[in-house]
Amino acid sequence: MSANERYPYIHHPCWSQIDSWERIHLPVARKCNVKCIYCDHLLESACHSGSRPGRSRQVMKPEEAIERCLSELSKRKNLRIVAVSGPGEPLANKETFETLWRIRQMKSDIKICLSTNGTLLSSNIQKLEELNIETISVTVSSTNLETIEQLYQWMLIDEKRVSGAGMASIILRSQIKGIAEASNVGIFIKVNTVLIPGLNDRDIIDLAKQIHNAGAKIHNIVPLIPHSDAKKYRVPTQKEIEDARAKSNSFIPQFTHCRQCRSDVVGIPGQDTIL
């Protein structure tokens, strides 16, 4: 069996459209350690593109999330993947690990997935290995330091807000290091990039090269949904998205069917039920 004939290249709906399993996104991660321009950190907003992707109408306590997860698993025979994608940064919240550890202990055969901004990935590799996490989506929207400085308004380091050029350097370094270290221990990495015309559209080629060299397996370029401080930017046209994907595809395979999911859903993307 070739690599493309096994999970996640089949079954995982964020990697493939072949024989897709259902997944559940448990909204247990409230806090975020960065402030992106397209997010206002409010419920019914949040994560990597404003009012739709990453959105959640509530934050569940681990006990609530586990109970709901077990209930859905008992009703949905095709539900095989449990994930945390927000509404904040999963790796910045102890509730993420508490929830997933307890589910892993009860359901040893379940697949576990995470979405992250990547800045805390390297420091959590051992925990992720112990959870037997096989797939992680990392949002990286530029490898140009000047662009990164505009994409992020601040980053928390030791509970202090850092901004400017120093912040941009730390973000890029930690994202690429995290992708490389996760890939080296066998975790499949998908990189999500929010395409913002006039800001990061010229960064795609270098970004694709760097994430490929770090070990990412697939690239998912999605359109900006203008929100919060990103309202001054426009939505990319379909042609701009296709052109960006074509440039990236010279270095890394593309995923082109993303539905930019909420962080509180269960089902197949596009056929979701909100929790």
PDB file of N, CA and C in Angstrom, residues 55-138:
ATOM      1  N   ARG A  55     -15.210  29.562  14.151  1.00  0.00           N
ATOM      2  CA  ARG A  55     -16.283  30.135  14.956  1.00  0.00           C
ATOM      3  C   ARG A  55     -16.854  29.104  15.927  1.00  0.00           C
ATOM      4  N   SER A  56     -17.283  29.566  17.097  1.00  0.00           N
ATOM      5  CA  SER A  56     -17.982  28.716  18.054  1.00  0.00           C
ATOM      6  C   SER A  56     -18.965  29.573  18.839  1.00  0.00           C
ATOM      7  N   ARG A  57     -20.131  29.024  19.088  1.00  0.00           N
ATOM      8  CA  ARG A  57     -21.100  29.804  19.860  1.00  0.00           C
ATOM      9  C   ARG A  57     -20.952  29.572  21.362  1.00  0.00           C
ATOM     10  N   GLN A  58     -20.039  28.667  21.731  1.00  0.00           N
ATOM     11  CA  GLN A  58     -19.814  28.403  23.148  1.00  0.00           C
ATOM     12  C   GLN A  58     -18.425  27.818  23.328  1.00  0.00           C
ATOM     13  N   VAL A  59     -17.942  27.851  24.563  1.00  0.00           N
ATOM     14  CA  VAL A  59     -16.754  27.105  24.947  1.00  0.00           C
ATOM     15  C   VAL A  59     -17.198  26.046  25.943  1.00  0.00           C
ATOM     16  N   MET A  60     -16.878  24.807  25.645  1.00  0.00           N
ATOM     17  CA  MET A  60     -17.255  23.704  26.524  1.00  0.00           C
ATOM     18  C   MET A  60     -16.169  23.425  27.549  1.00  0.00           C
ATOM     19  N   LYS A  61     -16.577  23.057  28.746  1.00  0.00           N
ATOM     20  CA  LYS A  61     -15.637  22.513  29.705  1.00  0.00           C
ATOM     21  C   LYS A  61     -15.268  21.100  29.261  1.00  0.00           C
ATOM     22  N   PRO A  62     -14.098  20.615  29.650  1.00  0.00           N
ATOM     23  CA  PRO A  62     -13.712  19.270  29.229  1.00  0.00           C
ATOM     24  C   PRO A  62     -14.780  18.209  29.503  1.00  0.00           C
ATOM     25  N   GLU A  63     -15.419  18.275  30.665  1.00  0.00           N
ATOM     26  CA  GLU A  63     -16.436  17.279  31.005  1.00  0.00           C
ATOM     27  C   GLU A  63     -17.598  17.326  30.011  1.00  0.00           C
ATOM     28  N   GLU A  64     -18.014  18.541  29.652  1.00  0.00           N
ATOM     29  CA  GLU A  64     -19.109  18.698  28.693  1.00  0.00           C
ATOM     30  C   GLU A  64     -18.707  18.174  27.322  1.00  0.00           C
ATOM     31  N   ALA A  65     -17.497  18.509  26.910  1.00  0.00           N
ATOM     32  CA  ALA A  65     -17.025  18.093  25.593  1.00  0.00           C
ATOM     33  C   ALA A  65     -16.905  16.577  25.500  1.00  0.00           C
ATOM     34  N   ILE A  66     -16.390  15.958  26.535  1.00  0.00           N
ATOM     35  CA  ILE A  66     -16.233  14.502  26.538  1.00  0.00           C
ATOM     36  C   ILE A  66     -17.597  13.823  26.490  1.00  0.00           C
ATOM     37  N   GLU A  67     -18.526  14.323  27.292  1.00  0.00           N
ATOM     38  CA  GLU A  67     -19.881  13.750  27.297  1.00  0.00           C
ATOM     39  C   GLU A  67     -20.526  13.868  25.919  1.00  0.00           C
ATOM     40  N   ARG A  68     -20.388  15.042  25.289  1.00  0.00           N
ATOM     41  CA  ARG A  68     -20.990  15.230  23.966  1.00  0.00           C
ATOM     42  C   ARG A  68     -20.295  14.355  22.925  1.00  0.00           C
ATOM     43  N   CYS A  69     -18.980  14.252  23.035  1.00  0.00           N
ATOM     44  CA  CYS A  69     -18.226  13.426  22.102  1.00  0.00           C
ATOM     45  C   CYS A  69     -18.659  11.972  22.187  1.00  0.00           C
ATOM     46  N   LEU A  70     -18.766  11.439  23.392  1.00  0.00           N
ATOM     47  CA  LEU A  70     -19.178  10.044  23.564  1.00  0.00           C
ATOM     48  C   LEU A  70     -20.595   9.820  23.061  1.00  0.00           C
ATOM     49  N   SER A  71     -21.461  10.810  23.270  1.00  0.00           N
ATOM     50  CA  SER A  71     -22.832  10.712  22.770  1.00  0.00           C
ATOM     51  C   SER A  71     -22.867  10.644  21.250  1.00  0.00           C
ATOM     52  N   GLU A  72     -22.089  11.517  20.606  1.00  0.00           N
ATOM     53  CA  GLU A  72     -22.054  11.525  19.140  1.00  0.00           C
ATOM     54  C   GLU A  72     -21.430  10.242  18.599  1.00  0.00           C
ATOM     55  N   LEU A  73     -20.399   9.749  19.267  1.00  0.00           N
ATOM     56  CA  LEU A  73     -19.772   8.501  18.825  1.00  0.00           C
ATOM     57  C   LEU A  73     -20.743   7.330  18.892  1.00  0.00           C
ATOM     58  N   SER A  74     -21.617   7.341  19.879  1.00  0.00           N
ATOM     59  CA  SER A  74     -22.585   6.244  20.019  1.00  0.00           C
ATOM     60  C   SER A  74     -23.659   6.278  18.940  1.00  0.00           C
ATOM     61  N   LYS A  75     -23.892   7.479  18.375  1.00  0.00           N
ATOM     62  CA  LYS A  75     -24.944   7.638  17.362  1.00  0.00           C
ATOM     63  C   LYS A  75     -24.427   7.604  15.933  1.00  0.00           C
ATOM     64  N   ARG A  76     -23.153   7.924  15.755  1.00  0.00           N
ATOM     65  CA  ARG A  76     -22.601   8.093  14.410  1.00  0.00           C
ATOM     66  C   ARG A  76     -21.502   7.048  14.181  1.00  0.00           C
ATOM     67  N   LYS A  77     -21.833   6.011  13.453  1.00  0.00           N
ATOM     68  CA  LYS A  77     -20.879   4.923  13.244  1.00  0.00           C
ATOM     69  C   LYS A  77     -19.709   5.337  12.348  1.00  0.00           C
ATOM     70  N   ASN A  78     -19.885   6.425  11.583  1.00  0.00           N
ATOM     71  CA  ASN A  78     -18.819   6.883  10.700  1.00  0.00           C
ATOM     72  C   ASN A  78     -17.969   7.979  11.334  1.00  0.00           C
ATOM     73  N   LEU A  79     -18.241   8.298  12.602  1.00  0.00           N
ATOM     74  CA  LEU A  79     -17.467   9.308  13.319  1.00  0.00           C
ATOM     75  C   LEU A  79     -16.202   8.651  13.866  1.00  0.00           C
ATOM     76  N   ARG A  80     -15.061   8.992  13.291  1.00  0.00           N
ATOM     77  CA  ARG A  80     -13.802   8.329  13.666  1.00  0.00           C
ATOM     78  C   ARG A  80     -12.703   9.308  14.064  1.00  0.00           C
ATOM     79  N   ILE A  81     -12.959  10.616  13.932  1.00  0.00           N
ATOM     80  CA  ILE A  81     -11.899  11.605  14.172  1.00  0.00           C
ATOM     81  C   ILE A  81     -12.387  12.624  15.209  1.00  0.00           C
ATOM     82  N   VAL A  82     -11.583  12.843  16.236  1.00  0.00           N
ATOM     83  CA  VAL A  82     -11.864  13.857  17.264  1.00  0.00           C
ATOM     84  C   VAL A  82     -10.806  14.939  17.150  1.00  0.00           C
ATOM     85  N   ALA A  83     -11.252  16.199  17.127  1.00  0.00           N
ATOM     86  CA  ALA A  83     -10.322  17.310  16.909  1.00  0.00           C
ATOM     87  C   ALA A  83     -10.626  18.477  17.832  1.00  0.00           C
ATOM     88  N   VAL A  84      -9.597  19.278  18.092  1.00  0.00           N
ATOM     89  CA  VAL A  84      -9.762  20.584  18.732  1.00  0.00           C
ATOM     90  C   VAL A  84      -9.148  21.606  17.799  1.00  0.00           C
ATOM     91  N   SER A  85      -9.957  22.598  17.415  1.00  0.00           N
ATOM     92  CA  SER A  85      -9.470  23.626  16.490  1.00  0.00           C
ATOM     93  C   SER A  85      -9.708  25.034  17.001  1.00  0.00           C
ATOM     94  N   GLY A  86     -10.246  25.172  18.211  1.00  0.00           N
ATOM     95  CA  GLY A  86     -10.491  26.511  18.715  1.00  0.00           C
ATOM     96  C   GLY A  86     -11.543  26.518  19.811  1.00  0.00           C
ATOM     97  N   PRO A  87     -12.159  27.716  19.990  1.00  0.00           N
ATOM     98  CA  PRO A  87     -12.068  28.903  19.144  1.00  0.00           C
ATOM     99  C   PRO A  87     -10.785  29.719  19.324  1.00  0.00           C
ATOM    100  N   GLY A  88      -9.986  29.380  20.317  1.00  0.00           N
ATOM    101  CA  GLY A  88      -8.690  30.020  20.491  1.00  0.00           C
ATOM    102  C   GLY A  88      -7.582  29.130  19.956  1.00  0.00           C
ATOM    103  N   GLU A  89      -6.418  29.188  20.574  1.00  0.00           N
ATOM    104  CA  GLU A  89      -5.279  28.367  20.177  1.00  0.00           C
ATOM    105  C   GLU A  89      -5.247  27.095  21.024  1.00  0.00           C
ATOM    106  N   PRO A  90      -5.505  25.929  20.435  1.00  0.00           N
ATOM    107  CA  PRO A  90      -5.571  24.694  21.214  1.00  0.00           C
ATOM    108  C   PRO A  90      -4.356  24.436  22.103  1.00  0.00           C
ATOM    109  N   LEU A  91      -3.154  24.724  21.613  1.00  0.00           N
ATOM    110  CA  LEU A  91      -1.958  24.411  22.385  1.00  0.00           C
ATOM    111  C   LEU A  91      -1.696  25.406  23.512  1.00  0.00           C
ATOM    112  N   ALA A  92      -2.478  26.473  23.597  1.00  0.00           N
ATOM    113  CA  ALA A  92      -2.349  27.444  24.688  1.00  0.00           C
ATOM    114  C   ALA A  92      -3.334  27.164  25.818  1.00  0.00           C
ATOM    115  N   ASN A  93      -4.052  26.039  25.730  1.00  0.00           N
ATOM    116  CA  ASN A  93      -5.102  25.731  26.699  1.00  0.00           C
ATOM    117  C   ASN A  93      -4.922  24.331  27.269  1.00  0.00           C
ATOM    118  N   LYS A  94      -4.772  24.236  28.597  1.00  0.00           N
ATOM    119  CA  LYS A  94      -4.635  22.929  29.232  1.00  0.00           C
ATOM    120  C   LYS A  94      -5.881  22.078  29.025  1.00  0.00           C
ATOM    121  N   GLU A  95      -7.020  22.730  28.778  1.00  0.00           N
ATOM    122  CA  GLU A  95      -8.262  21.991  28.559  1.00  0.00           C
ATOM    123  C   GLU A  95      -8.200  21.128  27.307  1.00  0.00           C
ATOM    124  N   THR A  96      -7.416  21.544  26.337  1.00  0.00           N
ATOM    125  CA  THR A  96      -7.242  20.742  25.124  1.00  0.00           C
ATOM    126  C   THR A  96      -6.666  19.377  25.476  1.00  0.00           C
ATOM    127  N   PHE A  97      -5.587  19.376  26.230  1.00  0.00           N
ATOM    128  CA  PHE A  97      -4.916  18.131  26.571  1.00  0.00           C
ATOM    129  C   PHE A  97      -5.750  17.293  27.535  1.00  0.00           C
ATOM    130  N   GLU A  98      -6.396  17.946  28.501  1.00  0.00           N
ATOM    131  CA  GLU A  98      -7.252  17.211  29.430  1.00  0.00           C
ATOM    132  C   GLU A  98      -8.360  16.481  28.674  1.00  0.00           C
ATOM    133  N   THR A  99      -8.993  17.174  27.745  1.00  0.00           N
ATOM    134  CA  THR A  99     -10.086  16.578  26.972  1.00  0.00           C
ATOM    135  C   THR A  99      -9.602  15.415  26.116  1.00  0.00           C
ATOM    136  N   LEU A 100      -8.541  15.646  25.375  1.00  0.00           N
ATOM    137  CA  LEU A 100      -8.059  14.616  24.449  1.00  0.00           C
ATOM    138  C   LEU A 100      -7.451  13.425  25.175  1.00  0.00           C
ATOM    139  N   TRP A 101      -6.797  13.642  26.318  1.00  0.00           N
ATOM    140  CA  TRP A 101      -6.257  12.523  27.093  1.00  0.00           C
ATOM    141  C   TRP A 101      -7.370  11.598  27.553  1.00  0.00           C
ATOM    142  N   ARG A 102      -8.427  12.183  28.052  1.00  0.00           N
ATOM    143  CA  ARG A 102      -9.517  11.355  28.582  1.00  0.00           C
ATOM    144  C   ARG A 102     -10.243  10.613  27.467  1.00  0.00           C
ATOM    145  N   ILE A 103     -10.391  11.254  26.336  1.00  0.00           N
ATOM    146  CA  ILE A 103     -11.009  10.572  25.196  1.00  0.00           C
ATOM    147  C   ILE A 103     -10.097   9.456  24.697  1.00  0.00           C
ATOM    148  N   ARG A 104      -8.804   9.701  24.628  1.00  0.00           N
ATOM    149  CA  ARG A 104      -7.848   8.678  24.205  1.00  0.00           C
ATOM    150  C   ARG A 104      -7.901   7.465  25.126  1.00  0.00           C
ATOM    151  N   GLN A 105      -8.016   7.698  26.428  1.00  0.00           N
ATOM    152  CA  GLN A 105      -8.071   6.596  27.388  1.00  0.00           C
ATOM    153  C   GLN A 105      -9.319   5.746  27.206  1.00  0.00           C
ATOM    154  N   MET A 106     -10.410   6.384  26.790  1.00  0.00           N
ATOM    155  CA  MET A 106     -11.662   5.645  26.619  1.00  0.00           C
ATOM    156  C   MET A 106     -11.819   5.055  25.227  1.00  0.00           C
ATOM    157  N   LYS A 107     -11.198   5.694  24.246  1.00  0.00           N
ATOM    158  CA  LYS A 107     -11.347   5.280  22.847  1.00  0.00           C
ATOM    159  C   LYS A 107      -9.960   5.188  22.205  1.00  0.00           C
ATOM    160  N   SER A 108      -9.292   4.086  22.427  1.00  0.00           N
ATOM    161  CA  SER A 108      -7.894   3.951  21.995  1.00  0.00           C
ATOM    162  C   SER A 108      -7.731   3.928  20.482  1.00  0.00           C
ATOM    163  N   ASP A 109      -8.803   3.602  19.765  1.00  0.00           N
ATOM    164  CA  ASP A 109      -8.698   3.482  18.316  1.00  0.00           C
ATOM    165  C   ASP A 109      -9.121   4.751  17.567  1.00  0.00           C
ATOM    166  N   ILE A 110      -9.531   5.781  18.310  1.00  0.00           N
ATOM    167  CA  ILE A 110     -10.000   7.006  17.658  1.00  0.00           C
ATOM    168  C   ILE A 110      -8.808   7.771  17.066  1.00  0.00           C
ATOM    169  N   LYS A 111      -9.048   8.465  15.967  1.00  0.00           N
ATOM    170  CA  LYS A 111      -8.031   9.351  15.399  1.00  0.00           C
ATOM    171  C   LYS A 111      -8.179  10.726  16.038  1.00  0.00           C
ATOM    172  N   ILE A 112      -7.047  11.352  16.360  1.00  0.00           N
ATOM    173  CA  ILE A 112      -7.059  12.679  16.981  1.00  0.00           C
ATOM    174  C   ILE A 112      -6.338  13.659  16.073  1.00  0.00           C
ATOM    175  N   CYS A 113      -6.918  14.855  15.960  1.00  0.00           N
ATOM    176  CA  CYS A 113      -6.396  15.882  15.067  1.00  0.00           C
ATOM    177  C   CYS A 113      -6.416  17.228  15.786  1.00  0.00           C
ATOM    178  N   LEU A 114      -5.523  18.124  15.403  1.00  0.00           N
ATOM    179  CA  LEU A 114      -5.464  19.468  15.981  1.00  0.00           C
ATOM    180  C   LEU A 114      -5.279  20.501  14.891  1.00  0.00           C
ATOM    181  N   SER A 115      -5.771  21.713  15.161  1.00  0.00           N
ATOM    182  CA  SER A 115      -5.420  22.885  14.355  1.00  0.00           C
ATOM    183  C   SER A 115      -4.701  23.865  15.272  1.00  0.00           C
ATOM    184  N   THR A 116      -3.668  24.525  14.762  1.00  0.00           N
ATOM    185  CA  THR A 116      -2.849  25.389  15.604  1.00  0.00           C
ATOM    186  C   THR A 116      -2.224  26.504  14.777  1.00  0.00           C
ATOM    187  N   ASN A 117      -1.845  27.587  15.458  1.00  0.00           N
ATOM    188  CA  ASN A 117      -1.084  28.630  14.770  1.00  0.00           C
ATOM    189  C   ASN A 117       0.394  28.283  14.690  1.00  0.00           C
ATOM    190  N   GLY A 118       0.800  27.204  15.334  1.00  0.00           N
ATOM    191  CA  GLY A 118       2.153  26.692  15.200  1.00  0.00           C
ATOM    192  C   GLY A 118       3.190  27.260  16.127  1.00  0.00           C
ATOM    193  N   THR A 119       2.872  28.321  16.851  1.00  0.00           N
ATOM    194  CA  THR A 119       3.893  28.982  17.662  1.00  0.00           C
ATOM    195  C   THR A 119       4.264  28.185  18.915  1.00  0.00           C
ATOM    196  N   LEU A 120       3.392  27.285  19.350  1.00  0.00           N
ATOM    197  CA  LEU A 120       3.655  26.469  20.542  1.00  0.00           C
ATOM    198  C   LEU A 120       3.854  24.996  20.188  1.00  0.00           C
ATOM    199  N   LEU A 121       3.981  24.726  18.915  1.00  0.00           N
ATOM    200  CA  LEU A 121       4.043  23.336  18.460  1.00  0.00           C
ATOM    201  C   LEU A 121       5.300  22.634  18.963  1.00  0.00           C
ATOM    202  N   SER A 122       6.448  23.255  18.797  1.00  0.00           N
ATOM    203  CA  SER A 122       7.707  22.619  19.178  1.00  0.00           C
ATOM    204  C   SER A 122       7.734  22.238  20.659  1.00  0.00           C
ATOM    205  N   SER A 123       7.217  23.103  21.509  1.00  0.00           N
ATOM    206  CA  SER A 123       7.280  22.858  22.954  1.00  0.00           C
ATOM    207  C   SER A 123       6.278  21.803  23.420  1.00  0.00           C
ATOM    208  N   ASN A 124       5.412  21.339  22.519  1.00  0.00           N
ATOM    209  CA  ASN A 124       4.402  20.346  22.894  1.00  0.00           C
ATOM    210  C   ASN A 124       4.539  19.027  22.135  1.00  0.00           C
ATOM    211  N   ILE A 125       5.652  18.824  21.447  1.00  0.00           N
ATOM    212  CA  ILE A 125       5.822  17.620  20.634  1.00  0.00           C
ATOM    213  C   ILE A 125       5.659  16.347  21.454  1.00  0.00           C
ATOM    214  N   GLN A 126       6.266  16.287  22.626  1.00  0.00           N
ATOM    215  CA  GLN A 126       6.190  15.065  23.427  1.00  0.00           C
ATOM    216  C   GLN A 126       4.753  14.746  23.821  1.00  0.00           C
ATOM    217  N   LYS A 127       3.989  15.761  24.226  1.00  0.00           N
ATOM    218  CA  LYS A 127       2.593  15.533  24.595  1.00  0.00           C
ATOM    219  C   LYS A 127       1.788  15.030  23.401  1.00  0.00           C
ATOM    220  N   LEU A 128       2.053  15.597  22.235  1.00  0.00           N
ATOM    221  CA  LEU A 128       1.320  15.203  21.030  1.00  0.00           C
ATOM    222  C   LEU A 128       1.659  13.771  20.630  1.00  0.00           C
ATOM    223  N   GLU A 129       2.921  13.404  20.786  1.00  0.00           N
ATOM    224  CA  GLU A 129       3.319  12.011  20.520  1.00  0.00           C
ATOM    225  C   GLU A 129       2.621  11.063  21.478  1.00  0.00           C
ATOM    226  N   GLU A 130       2.585  11.427  22.756  1.00  0.00           N
ATOM    227  CA  GLU A 130       1.964  10.560  23.758  1.00  0.00           C
ATOM    228  C   GLU A 130       0.473  10.376  23.503  1.00  0.00           C
ATOM    229  N   LEU A 131      -0.156  11.391  22.926  1.00  0.00           N
ATOM    230  CA  LEU A 131      -1.577  11.292  22.564  1.00  0.00           C
ATOM    231  C   LEU A 131      -1.788  10.513  21.266  1.00  0.00           C
ATOM    232  N   ASN A 132      -0.683  10.178  20.590  1.00  0.00           N
ATOM    233  CA  ASN A 132      -0.741   9.496  19.296  1.00  0.00           C
ATOM    234  C   ASN A 132      -1.545  10.312  18.284  1.00  0.00           C
ATOM    235  N   ILE A 133      -1.266  11.605  18.253  1.00  0.00           N
ATOM    236  CA  ILE A 133      -1.898  12.478  17.264  1.00  0.00           C
ATOM    237  C   ILE A 133      -1.207  12.270  15.925  1.00  0.00           C
ATOM    238  N   GLU A 134      -1.999  12.012  14.893  1.00  0.00           N
ATOM    239  CA  GLU A 134      -1.433  11.695  13.582  1.00  0.00           C
ATOM    240  C   GLU A 134      -1.461  12.865  12.608  1.00  0.00           C
ATOM    241  N   THR A 135      -2.385  13.810  12.796  1.00  0.00           N
ATOM    242  CA  THR A 135      -2.530  14.916  11.845  1.00  0.00           C
ATOM    243  C   THR A 135      -2.678  16.242  12.587  1.00  0.00           C
ATOM    244  N   ILE A 136      -1.986  17.252  12.077  1.00  0.00           N
ATOM    245  CA  ILE A 136      -2.081  18.603  12.622  1.00  0.00           C
ATOM    246  C   ILE A 136      -2.150  19.583  11.463  1.00  0.00           C
ATOM    247  N   SER A 137      -3.052  20.552  11.573  1.00  0.00           N
ATOM    248  CA  SER A 137      -3.120  21.652  10.619  1.00  0.00           C
ATOM    249  C   SER A 137      -2.487  22.883  11.257  1.00  0.00           C
ATOM    250  N   VAL A 138      -1.545  23.486  10.554  1.00  0.00           N
ATOM    251  CA  VAL A 138      -0.822  24.649  11.066  1.00  0.00           C
ATOM    252  C   VAL A 138      -1.098  25.840  10.150  1.00  0.00           C
TER     253      VAL A 138
END
